[in-house]
Amino acid sequence: MQRIFSGIQPSGIPTLGNYLGAIRNWVALQRDHACIYCVVDLHAITVWQDPRQLATQTRELAASIIACGIDPQKHILFHQSAVRAHAQLAWIFNCVARLGWLNRMTQFKDKAGRDRENASAGLYVYPNLMAADILAYHATRVPVGDDQRQHLELANDIAQKFNHDYGVAFFPTIEPLILGPAARVMSLRDGTKKMSKSDASDQSRINLSDGPDLIAQKVRRAKTDPAPLPSEPAGLEGRPEARNLVGIYAALADSTPADVLSEHGGKGFGAFKEALAALLVESLAPIAAETRRLLADTATLDGILRDGARRAAAIADPIVAEAERLVGFVGP
Ligand code: TYM
């Protein structure tokens, strides 16, 4: 069975983008894969996180992932900082990856912005840690949203260079799984910008914790254009906001943009937004309720994460020990 690995940062409340681009696909993959899912707190601190909030956000995210349908008993759910192998392998990968490769990472350029000199060194080498997350488990399939594609290409470059430099066939090739009609959910305020936990405007995103009224209000206010919906996907060309809402609808309805448009084409956005808001509330309200229920018992939640970390370490530790032996370390 191929091993699946994926991660998500506890840097805020998970959004509809995280859900449709990643978590929902993680749930489906549980049926026929061995899955390891990780709340990546080491990644989160590449930008400043208030220590009092980081622990809360880590638990909230874990609860939300379980509420979405991840089974932490059959599969593995844990927080990254609890398994030392990630940081250990990341150091080796810091020495394998080339500066030229990291300089090409568009996400670093976006996140560092104009004040690049002031970005943390961690933000710069973040893709090396991400490669370590996956390769510490010899995972071969990685379900992510479209924005992580470049990082996974870099992970494959790192794996190949390690194998080449040490004359081994130790790390496998990773296959990105970028699935469904909502692999890139866009901001509700600007159809050319990714929906993000860190956008200054809460109106730009749907959070998995939003209640029905707030969801309906955000959808009603979502930016659109004046034309009615087209009846075929080709008519979405040059209409990023319309394309985004149709993609979200298709993903939630387990359908395709073509089917959504054959049903809703010709309608104005008023009617379509009502239908979309109803579908969102129906999908997300149970998740929010279950997240709240799980968060009422943090002792149980912490137990789940601890147990996941123990089982994760049992897989990663021997793999990373072997990587260290290949590098030439004497060992503890
Ligand atoms: P993060 O925390 O930014 O996002 C978690 C997952 O959600 C997806 N995603 C989206 N998908 C569609 N539309 C959007 N607007 C959207 N926003 C986010 C992301 O693609 C991701 O799949 N570096 C990663 C976390 C990570 C990781 C890993 C992933 C760390 N190690 C190893 C895979 C394997 C990140 O920051 O994701």
Coordinates of N, CA, C and O and ligand atoms in Angstrom, one line a residue, residues 5-9 15 17-18 20-22 26 40 43 80 107 111 126 129-130 133-134 142-148 151-152 182-186 194-197, ligand 1:
F5 N 1.2 11.2 2.9 CA 1.6 12.2 3.9 C 1.0 13.5 3.5 O 1.2 13.9 2.3
S6 N 0.5 14.3 4.4 CA 0.2 15.7 4.2 C 0.2 16.5 5.5 O 0.0 15.9 6.5
G7 N 0.3 17.8 5.3 CA 0.4 18.6 6.5 C -0.4 19.9 6.3 O -0.7 20.3 5.2
I8 N -0.7 20.6 7.4 CA -1.4 21.8 7.4 C -0.9 22.7 8.6 O -0.7 22.1 9.7
Q9 N -0.8 24.0 8.4 CA -0.2 24.9 9.4 C -1.3 25.3 10.4 O -2.3 25.8 10.0
T15 N -9.5 27.3 6.5 CA -10.5 27.9 5.6 C -11.1 26.9 4.6 O -10.7 25.7 4.6
G17 N -10.7 26.9 1.6 CA -9.6 26.5 0.7 C -8.8 25.3 1.2 O -8.6 24.3 0.5
N18 N -8.5 25.3 2.5 CA -7.8 24.1 3.1 C -8.7 22.9 3.1 O -8.2 21.8 2.8
L20 N -11.4 22.2 0.9 CA -11.6 21.7 -0.5 C -10.3 21.3 -1.2 O -10.3 20.3 -1.9
G21 N -9.3 22.1 -0.9 CA -8.0 21.8 -1.6 C -7.3 20.6 -1.0 O -6.5 19.9 -1.7
A22 N -7.5 20.4 0.3 CA -6.7 19.3 1.0 C -7.6 18.4 1.8 O -7.7 17.2 1.5
W26 N -8.0 14.3 1.8 CA -7.4 13.4 2.8 C -8.4 12.4 3.3 O -8.0 11.2 3.5
V40 N 1.4 21.1 11.3 CA 2.9 21.4 11.1 C 3.2 22.7 11.9 O 3.3 23.8 11.4
H43 N 6.4 24.5 10.9 CA 6.3 25.5 9.8 C 5.6 26.8 10.2 O 6.0 27.8 9.7
Q80 N 3.7 18.1 14.5 CA 5.0 18.0 13.9 C 6.1 18.1 15.0 O 7.1 17.3 15.0
Q107 N 6.3 31.0 -3.2 CA 5.7 31.3 -2.0 C 6.6 32.1 -1.0 O 6.0 32.9 -0.3
K111 N 5.4 35.5 0.6 CA 5.3 35.7 2.0 C 6.3 36.7 2.5 O 6.0 37.5 3.5
Y126 N 12.0 26.7 4.6 CA 10.8 26.0 4.8 C 10.5 24.8 3.9 O 10.1 23.7 4.3
L129 N 12.2 21.6 5.0 CA 11.5 21.0 6.1 C 10.3 20.2 5.6 O 10.0 19.1 6.0
M130 N 9.6 20.8 4.6 CA 8.5 20.1 4.0 C 8.9 18.8 3.3 O 8.2 17.8 3.4
D133 N 9.4 16.3 6.0 CA 8.1 15.8 6.5 C 7.7 14.5 5.7 O 7.3 13.5 6.3
I134 N 7.8 14.6 4.4 CA 7.3 13.6 3.6 C 8.2 12.4 3.5 O 7.9 11.3 3.7
V142 N 1.2 12.7 -2.0 CA 1.0 13.8 -1.2 C -0.2 14.7 -1.7 O -0.1 15.4 -2.6
P143 N -1.4 14.6 -1.0 CA -2.5 15.3 -1.4 C -2.4 16.8 -0.9 O -2.4 17.0 0.3
V144 N -2.4 17.7 -1.8 CA -2.3 19.2 -1.5 C -3.1 20.0 -2.4 O -3.5 19.5 -3.5
G145 N -3.3 21.3 -2.1 CA -3.8 22.2 -3.0 C -2.8 22.6 -4.0 O -1.6 22.3 -3.9
D146 N -3.2 23.3 -5.1 CA -2.4 23.7 -6.2 C -1.2 24.6 -5.8 O -0.1 24.5 -6.4
D147 N -1.3 25.3 -4.7 CA -0.3 26.3 -4.3 C 1.0 25.5 -3.8 O 2.0 26.2 -3.6
Q148 N 0.9 24.2 -3.5 CA 2.0 23.5 -3.0 C 2.8 22.7 -4.0 O 3.8 22.1 -3.7
H151 N 6.6 23.3 -4.2 CA 7.3 22.8 -3.1 C 7.5 21.3 -3.3 O 8.6 20.7 -2.8
L152 N 6.6 20.6 -3.9 CA 6.7 19.1 -4.0 C 7.7 18.8 -5.2 O 8.4 17.8 -5.1
A182 N -11.7 22.2 -7.0 CA -11.4 23.4 -6.1 C -10.0 23.2 -5.5 O -9.7 23.5 -4.3
A183 N -9.0 22.8 -6.4 CA -7.6 22.7 -5.9 C -7.0 24.1 -5.7 O -5.9 24.2 -5.0
R184 N -7.6 25.1 -6.2 CA -7.2 26.5 -5.8 C -8.4 27.3 -5.6 O -9.0 27.9 -6.5
V185 N -8.8 27.4 -4.3 CA -10.0 28.3 -4.0 C -9.5 29.7 -3.9 O -8.5 30.0 -3.2
M186 N -10.2 30.6 -4.5 CA -9.7 32.0 -4.5 C -10.5 32.9 -3.5 O -11.5 32.5 -3.0
K194 N -5.4 33.9 -3.9 CA -5.7 32.7 -3.2 C -6.5 33.0 -1.9 O -6.2 33.9 -1.2
M195 N -7.5 32.2 -1.6 CA -8.2 32.3 -0.3 C -7.1 31.9 0.8 O -6.5 30.8 0.6
S196 N -7.0 32.7 1.8 CA -5.9 32.4 2.8 C -6.3 32.7 4.2 O -7.0 33.7 4.4
K197 N -5.8 31.9 5.1 CA -6.0 32.1 6.6 C -5.4 33.5 7.0 O -5.9 34.1 7.9
Ligands
TYM1 P1 -1.2 25.3 4.4 O1 -1.3 25.2 5.8 O2 -1.0 26.7 3.8 O3 -2.4 24.7 3.7 C1 -2.9 23.3 4.0 C2 -3.4 22.7 2.7 O4 -4.5 23.5 2.2 C3 -4.2 23.8 0.8 N1 -4.7 25.1 0.5 C4 -5.6 25.4 -0.5 N2 -6.1 24.6 -1.4 C5 -7.0 25.2 -2.3 N3 -7.3 26.5 -2.3 C6 -6.7 27.3 -1.3 N4 -7.0 28.6 -1.3 C7 -5.8 26.8 -0.4 N5 -5.1 27.3 0.7 C8 -4.5 26.2 1.2 C9 -2.7 23.7 0.7 O5 -2.3 23.5 -0.7 C10 -2.3 22.6 1.6 O6 -2.5 21.4 0.9 N6 3.5 23.9 3.4 C11 2.1 23.4 3.6 C12 2.0 22.4 4.8 C13 3.0 21.3 4.8 C14 2.9 20.1 4.0 C15 4.0 19.3 4.3 C16 2.0 19.7 3.0 C17 4.1 21.1 5.5 N7 4.7 20.0 5.3 C18 4.2 18.1 3.7 C19 2.2 18.5 2.4 C20 3.3 17.7 2.7 C21 1.3 24.6 3.9 O7 1.7 25.6 4.3 O8 -0.1 24.3 3.8

